[in-house]
Short mmCIF file of C-alpha atoms and ligand atoms in Angstrom, two decimals:
data_model
loop_
_atom_site.label_atom_id
_atom_site.label_comp_id
_atom_site.label_asym_id
_atom_site.label_seq_id
_atom_site.Cartn_x
_atom_site.Cartn_y
_atom_site.Cartn_z
CA MET D 1 22.62 13.57 -6.94
CA ALA D 2 19.85 12.02 -4.63
CA GLN D 3 19.87 9.02 -2.37
CA VAL D 4 17.65 6.45 -4.16
CA LEU D 5 15.43 4.71 -1.51
CA LYS D 6 15.23 1.35 -3.26
CA GLY D 7 12.38 -1.21 -1.82
CA ALA D 8 14.73 -4.07 -2.01
CA PRO D 9 16.96 -3.38 1.04
CA VAL D 10 13.25 -2.86 3.25
CA VAL D 11 11.96 -6.07 1.81
CA ASP D 12 15.29 -7.89 2.72
CA ALA D 13 15.00 -6.69 6.27
CA MET D 14 11.41 -7.63 6.40
CA ASN D 15 11.95 -11.13 5.09
CA GLU D 16 14.47 -11.63 7.81
CA ARG D 17 11.98 -10.40 10.71
CA MET D 18 9.02 -12.50 9.13
CA VAL D 19 11.29 -15.63 8.63
CA GLU D 20 11.94 -15.81 12.40
CA ALA D 21 8.26 -15.33 13.23
CA VAL D 22 6.94 -17.81 10.88
CA ALA D 23 9.39 -20.46 12.49
CA SER D 24 8.37 -19.73 15.98
CA LEU D 25 4.55 -20.15 14.59
CA GLY D 26 5.61 -23.34 13.25
CA LYS D 27 6.86 -24.58 16.19
CA LYS D 28 3.29 -24.35 17.63
CA GLY D 29 1.94 -26.05 14.71
CA VAL D 30 0.61 -22.98 12.83
CA VAL D 31 1.05 -22.29 9.32
CA PRO D 32 0.16 -18.67 8.61
CA THR D 33 -2.40 -18.40 5.52
CA LEU D 34 -3.32 -16.22 3.33
CA ALA D 35 -6.64 -16.34 1.29
CA VAL D 36 -6.43 -14.62 -1.92
CA LEU D 37 -10.10 -13.83 -3.53
CA ARG D 38 -10.33 -13.40 -6.96
CA VAL D 39 -13.34 -12.85 -9.02
CA GLY D 40 -12.92 -13.48 -12.90
CA ASP D 41 -9.59 -13.43 -14.41
CA ARG D 42 -8.11 -10.04 -15.05
CA ALA D 43 -4.38 -10.11 -15.91
CA ASP D 44 -3.44 -7.30 -13.70
CA GLN D 45 -5.14 -9.16 -11.03
CA ILE D 46 -3.54 -12.72 -11.81
CA SER D 47 -0.16 -10.62 -11.90
CA TYR D 48 -0.50 -8.94 -8.57
CA GLU D 49 -1.64 -12.57 -7.01
CA LYS D 50 1.49 -14.23 -8.26
CA GLY D 51 3.63 -11.62 -7.07
CA ALA D 52 1.92 -11.65 -3.73
CA THR D 53 2.33 -15.61 -3.69
CA LYS D 54 6.06 -15.58 -4.46
CA ARG D 55 6.70 -12.89 -1.49
CA ALA D 56 4.51 -14.80 0.84
CA GLU D 57 5.75 -18.36 0.21
CA ALA D 58 9.58 -17.09 0.26
CA VAL D 59 8.99 -16.45 4.14
CA GLY D 60 6.85 -19.61 4.56
CA VAL D 61 3.27 -17.94 4.22
CA ALA D 62 0.69 -20.28 2.54
CA VAL D 63 -1.53 -19.01 -0.07
CA GLN D 64 -5.00 -20.46 -0.84
CA HIS D 65 -6.26 -19.42 -4.20
CA ILE D 66 -9.89 -18.60 -4.48
CA ALA D 67 -10.63 -18.03 -8.13
CA LEU D 68 -14.47 -17.36 -8.38
CA PRO D 69 -16.10 -17.28 -11.84
CA GLU D 70 -16.82 -13.40 -13.15
CA GLU D 71 -20.90 -14.18 -13.15
CA ILE D 72 -20.77 -15.09 -9.60
CA SER D 73 -23.56 -13.57 -7.68
CA GLN D 74 -23.15 -11.33 -4.80
CA ILE D 75 -25.03 -13.48 -2.49
CA ALA D 76 -22.37 -16.55 -3.36
CA LEU D 77 -19.53 -14.21 -3.24
CA MET D 78 -20.57 -12.94 0.71
CA ALA D 79 -21.13 -16.66 1.67
CA VAL D 80 -17.45 -17.34 0.50
CA VAL D 81 -16.36 -13.94 2.39
CA LYS D 82 -18.27 -15.25 5.46
CA GLY D 83 -16.92 -18.96 5.10
CA LEU D 84 -13.19 -16.95 4.97
CA ASN D 85 -14.21 -15.21 8.30
CA ALA D 86 -15.07 -18.48 9.72
CA ASP D 87 -12.18 -20.60 8.72
CA LYS D 88 -9.50 -21.22 11.69
CA GLY D 89 -7.08 -21.87 9.20
CA VAL D 90 -7.25 -18.71 7.26
CA HIS D 91 -5.17 -15.54 8.84
CA GLY D 92 -5.69 -12.98 6.01
CA VAL D 93 -7.92 -12.47 3.41
CA LEU D 94 -7.12 -10.48 0.14
CA MET D 95 -9.70 -9.54 -2.04
CA LEU D 96 -8.84 -8.46 -5.30
CA HIS D 97 -10.32 -5.17 -6.67
CA PRO D 98 -11.86 -3.82 -8.59
CA LEU D 99 -14.21 -6.70 -8.55
CA PRO D 100 -16.66 -6.86 -11.73
CA GLU D 101 -19.15 -3.57 -11.85
CA ARG D 102 -22.24 -5.77 -10.80
CA LEU D 103 -20.88 -6.74 -7.66
CA SER D 104 -20.48 -4.36 -4.74
CA GLU D 105 -17.08 -3.82 -3.11
CA GLU D 106 -18.60 -1.98 -0.26
CA GLU D 107 -20.75 -4.96 1.11
CA VAL D 108 -17.67 -7.20 1.08
CA ARG D 109 -15.90 -4.26 2.96
CA GLN D 110 -18.92 -4.74 5.61
CA VAL D 111 -18.61 -8.06 5.96
CA LEU D 112 -15.13 -8.93 5.94
CA ASP D 113 -13.72 -9.61 9.46
CA PRO D 114 -11.26 -6.65 10.43
CA ALA D 115 -9.31 -9.30 12.29
CA LYS D 116 -8.46 -10.96 8.72
CA ASP D 117 -8.46 -7.80 6.72
CA VAL D 118 -5.01 -7.55 6.19
CA ASP D 119 -5.23 -5.57 3.22
CA GLY D 120 -6.79 -2.72 5.31
CA ILE D 121 -9.88 -2.04 3.61
CA THR D 122 -12.97 -2.46 6.30
CA ASP D 123 -14.03 0.76 8.35
CA GLY D 124 -12.67 -1.24 11.35
CA SER D 125 -8.76 -1.55 10.04
CA LEU D 126 -9.08 2.51 8.77
CA ALA D 127 -10.49 3.59 12.25
CA GLY D 128 -7.27 1.76 13.99
CA VAL D 129 -5.29 4.21 11.68
CA PHE D 130 -7.45 6.98 12.37
CA SER D 131 -7.70 6.19 16.23
CA GLY D 132 -3.68 5.82 16.11
CA LEU D 133 -4.28 2.30 17.90
CA ASP D 134 -2.49 -0.80 16.24
CA GLU D 135 -5.36 -2.80 16.70
CA SER D 136 -6.00 -3.54 13.07
CA PHE D 137 -4.13 -3.79 9.91
CA ALA D 138 -3.61 -0.34 8.13
CA PRO D 139 -3.89 -0.26 4.33
CA CYS D 140 -0.58 -1.78 2.81
CA THR D 141 0.61 1.07 0.48
CA PRO D 142 1.02 3.84 3.09
CA THR D 143 2.43 1.46 5.75
CA ALA D 144 5.22 0.62 3.07
CA CYS D 145 5.79 4.11 2.45
CA MET D 146 6.51 4.28 6.30
CA GLU D 147 8.46 1.18 6.11
CA ILE D 148 10.99 3.04 3.59
CA LEU D 149 11.15 6.19 5.68
CA ASP D 150 12.07 3.83 8.90
CA HIS D 151 14.36 1.80 7.03
CA TYR D 152 16.45 4.67 5.81
CA GLY D 153 16.39 6.51 9.11
CA ILE D 154 14.39 9.55 7.72
CA GLU D 155 13.34 11.29 10.79
CA CYS D 156 9.73 12.53 10.52
CA GLN D 157 9.72 14.28 13.96
CA GLY D 158 9.05 18.40 13.42
CA LYS D 159 9.38 17.79 9.68
CA ARG D 160 6.83 19.26 7.23
CA ALA D 161 5.35 16.64 5.54
CA VAL D 162 3.15 17.22 2.05
CA VAL D 163 0.85 14.28 0.93
CA VAL D 164 -0.60 14.83 -2.45
CA GLY D 165 -3.67 13.03 -2.81
CA ARG D 166 -6.51 12.12 -0.08
CA SER D 167 -7.65 8.58 -0.84
CA LEU D 168 -8.85 6.55 1.47
CA VAL D 169 -6.58 3.57 0.91
CA VAL D 170 -3.02 6.02 0.12
CA GLY D 171 -3.38 9.97 0.95
CA LYS D 172 -5.48 9.93 4.10
CA PRO D 173 -3.91 7.14 5.76
CA ALA D 174 -0.40 8.22 4.93
CA ALA D 175 -1.36 11.53 6.61
CA MET D 176 -2.55 10.00 9.69
CA MET D 177 0.78 8.01 9.81
CA LEU D 178 2.90 10.72 9.41
CA MET D 179 1.13 12.80 12.14
CA LYS D 180 1.53 9.53 14.34
CA LYS D 181 5.40 10.36 13.85
CA ASN D 182 5.15 13.46 14.57
CA ALA D 183 5.38 15.53 11.32
CA THR D 184 3.37 18.53 10.67
CA VAL D 185 1.21 17.56 7.77
CA THR D 186 -0.57 19.06 4.71
CA VAL D 187 -2.99 16.89 2.51
CA CYS D 188 -3.56 18.39 -1.02
CA HIS D 189 -5.86 17.59 -3.72
CA THR D 190 -7.22 18.62 -7.00
CA LYS D 191 -8.73 21.84 -5.49
CA THR D 192 -5.07 22.58 -3.77
CA VAL D 193 -4.20 26.37 -5.09
CA ASP D 194 -0.67 26.40 -6.35
CA LEU D 195 0.50 23.04 -5.17
CA PRO D 196 4.30 23.70 -6.20
CA SER D 197 4.53 26.48 -3.56
CA ILE D 198 3.14 24.16 -1.06
CA THR D 199 5.39 21.06 -1.78
CA ARG D 200 8.56 22.92 -2.46
CA GLU D 201 8.49 24.00 1.14
CA ALA D 202 7.88 20.66 2.64
CA ASP D 203 10.63 18.33 4.06
CA ILE D 204 8.90 15.08 3.21
CA VAL D 205 6.43 14.78 -0.06
CA ILE D 206 4.39 11.64 -0.37
CA ALA D 207 3.24 11.88 -4.15
CA ALA D 208 -0.10 9.66 -4.31
CA ALA D 209 -2.23 11.80 -7.04
CA GLY D 210 -2.41 8.93 -9.50
CA GLN D 211 -1.24 11.24 -12.40
CA VAL D 212 1.43 10.00 -14.70
CA GLU D 213 4.70 11.93 -13.59
CA SER D 214 2.96 15.35 -13.00
CA LEU D 215 5.11 16.51 -10.27
CA THR D 216 8.13 17.96 -12.15
CA ALA D 217 11.16 19.62 -11.26
CA GLU D 218 8.99 22.90 -10.08
CA TYR D 219 7.51 21.15 -7.28
CA PHE D 220 10.76 20.40 -5.38
CA SER D 221 13.86 22.10 -3.67
CA PRO D 222 17.08 20.66 -2.20
CA GLY D 223 17.17 18.67 0.83
CA GLN D 224 13.68 17.10 0.43
CA THR D 225 12.99 13.65 0.93
CA VAL D 226 10.14 12.20 -1.67
CA ILE D 227 8.53 9.20 -1.98
CA ASP D 228 6.44 8.12 -5.02
CA VAL D 229 3.36 6.28 -4.56
CA GLY D 230 2.31 6.27 -8.13
CA ILE D 231 2.41 3.45 -10.46
CA HIS D 232 1.88 3.96 -13.99
CA MET D 233 2.84 2.75 -17.53
CA ASN D 234 4.37 5.62 -19.60
CA ALA D 235 2.47 5.53 -22.94
CA GLU D 236 5.52 6.94 -24.92
CA THR D 237 8.12 4.96 -23.46
CA HIS D 238 5.95 1.60 -22.49
CA LYS D 239 8.05 1.48 -19.06
CA LEU D 240 6.68 2.10 -15.72
CA CYS D 241 6.88 5.23 -14.05
CA GLY D 242 5.48 7.16 -10.90
CA ASP D 243 3.69 10.26 -10.39
CA VAL D 244 6.88 12.03 -10.04
CA LYS D 245 9.29 13.00 -13.00
CA PHE D 246 12.17 10.85 -11.61
CA ASP D 247 14.87 12.36 -13.99
CA GLU D 248 14.08 16.03 -13.49
CA VAL D 249 13.73 15.54 -9.70
CA GLU D 250 16.17 13.13 -8.68
CA PRO D 251 19.16 15.50 -9.33
CA ILE D 252 17.24 18.51 -7.15
CA VAL D 253 16.12 16.47 -3.82
CA ALA D 254 18.16 14.53 -0.96
CA ALA D 255 16.33 11.19 -1.50
CA ILE D 256 13.74 9.79 -3.60
CA SER D 257 11.86 6.41 -4.04
CA PRO D 258 12.37 5.09 -7.76
CA VAL D 259 9.26 3.63 -9.44
CA PRO D 260 9.53 0.87 -10.09
CA GLY D 261 11.51 -1.10 -7.39
CA GLY D 262 10.29 1.59 -4.63
CA VAL D 263 6.96 1.70 -2.75
CA GLY D 264 5.48 -0.82 -4.66
CA SER D 265 7.82 -3.54 -4.14
CA VAL D 266 7.37 -2.94 -0.53
CA THR D 267 3.61 -3.07 -0.33
CA SER D 268 3.06 -6.87 -0.84
CA SER D 269 5.74 -7.54 1.86
CA VAL D 270 3.19 -5.39 4.43
CA LEU D 271 0.52 -7.59 3.14
CA VAL D 272 2.41 -10.62 4.20
CA ARG D 273 3.62 -9.34 7.69
CA HIS D 274 0.07 -8.54 8.29
CA VAL D 275 -0.97 -12.22 7.62
CA ILE D 276 1.75 -13.00 10.30
CA GLU D 277 0.60 -10.45 12.73
CA SER D 278 -2.94 -11.86 12.19
CA ALA D 279 -1.70 -15.50 12.67
CA LEU D 280 0.36 -14.31 15.89
CA ARG D 281 -2.61 -12.65 17.57
CA ALA D 282 -5.10 -15.79 16.54
P1 NAP Y 301 -7.07 8.14 -6.15
O1 NAP Y 301 -8.14 7.15 -5.53
O2 NAP Y 301 -7.23 8.18 -7.82
O3 NAP Y 301 -6.59 9.00 -5.68
C1 NAP Y 301 -5.80 10.18 -6.10
C2 NAP Y 301 -5.90 11.58 -5.37
O4 NAP Y 301 -5.00 12.36 -5.85
C3 NAP Y 301 -7.25 12.11 -5.13
O5 NAP Y 301 -7.15 12.52 -3.67
C4 NAP Y 301 -7.18 13.25 -5.75
O6 NAP Y 301 -7.86 14.50 -5.00
C5 NAP Y 301 -5.60 13.52 -5.90
N1 NAP Y 301 -5.19 14.12 -7.28
C6 NAP Y 301 -5.35 13.83 -8.51
N2 NAP Y 301 -4.93 14.61 -9.19
C7 NAP Y 301 -4.43 15.52 -8.70
C8 NAP Y 301 -3.46 16.85 -9.00
N3 NAP Y 301 -3.05 17.12 -10.26
N4 NAP Y 301 -3.03 17.54 -7.91
C9 NAP Y 301 -3.32 17.17 -6.60
N5 NAP Y 301 -4.14 16.09 -6.22
C10 NAP Y 301 -4.53 15.47 -7.22
O7 NAP Y 301 -5.39 7.20 -6.11
P2 NAP Y 301 -4.94 6.35 -5.09
O8 NAP Y 301 -5.75 4.98 -5.23
O9 NAP Y 301 -4.98 6.80 -3.86
O10 NAP Y 301 -3.39 6.21 -5.83
C11 NAP Y 301 -2.82 7.10 -5.91
C12 NAP Y 301 -1.60 6.33 -6.86
O11 NAP Y 301 -0.98 5.54 -6.18
C13 NAP Y 301 -2.00 5.88 -8.17
O12 NAP Y 301 -1.03 5.94 -9.17
C14 NAP Y 301 -2.02 4.62 -7.92
O13 NAP Y 301 -1.73 3.58 -9.06
C15 NAP Y 301 -0.98 4.19 -7.05
N6 NAP Y 301 -0.81 2.93 -6.41
C16 NAP Y 301 0.24 2.58 -5.43
C17 NAP Y 301 0.04 1.29 -5.09
C18 NAP Y 301 1.38 0.80 -4.65
O14 NAP Y 301 1.40 -0.21 -4.05
N7 NAP Y 301 2.73 1.21 -5.06
C19 NAP Y 301 -0.91 0.64 -4.41
C20 NAP Y 301 -2.03 1.69 -4.70
C21 NAP Y 301 -2.11 2.73 -5.44
P3 NAP Y 301 -9.30 14.86 -5.06
O15 NAP Y 301 -9.58 14.04 -3.75
O16 NAP Y 301 -9.60 16.43 -5.16
O17 NAP Y 301 -9.84 14.00 -6.70
#
């Protein structure tokens, strides 16, 4: 039976450290503040915003909600982003995405100040991940994967790690982070031939393919650590699930993160920690 790498203990440990940091900022009269920028009223975005707000407020980070109308122009949206860049009372900006189709996320990415990019979406932030310098904020999801590995004392040095997925927000930065921890990293994608033979050879597998429970028993072998990044609604069971078929894989491997209650639960705490770090740097 595998060790289940739950997110809650990771979040508790992070919260403890964040509360201390917020208290020290408070002595200097600084309240770390996150601005959440939402265009329109998509239910999934409102729900994510509520979750992040709860996490932030629990450790004393303030949240400014900026809800913009669905029909806002690109020019007006850019003006809001520039205003947040200039606002000394705002330490981090989270733009909920996707934006409505007529608006360009790319333009927002180009304009947002990397110093306030707590979600790690700007080129400046990504450059920091690839250079290995901790000057910017890395994307929250792969950072959450590393937090889980660190919290549970899973050694990466000298280990073979396989990342399934090569997106700019999850797969690629996760690979860079594992490399920084001295793992030997293989990145797989839709053109990878015979994926199971590659994942079976790994010590650590990060599953970020975005395919519902597609990584079944044949992809795994005993002794492995599996971090499941996927979040999906299973159409049959109507329950949340990951990229990994948990029930089949958990009896095989040494450790596995669950969905829900794994990576996703740590991601918003990483975001909040970035806001505090931004306030400390400012
Ligand atoms: P994405 O942009 O769709 O990228 C998926 C990647 O997986 C692509 O590189 C794709 O390869 C690869 N892929 C797809 N099917 C594959 C297959 N059958 N075999 C091998 N590789 C395959 O997704 P993403 O944004 O990186 O997100 C990945 C998953 O993480 C999604 O389930 C998403 O919901 C979840 N997610 C979770 C969190 C969290 O906080 N837990 C946050 C963000 C995302 P190609 O490049 O060849 O197309």
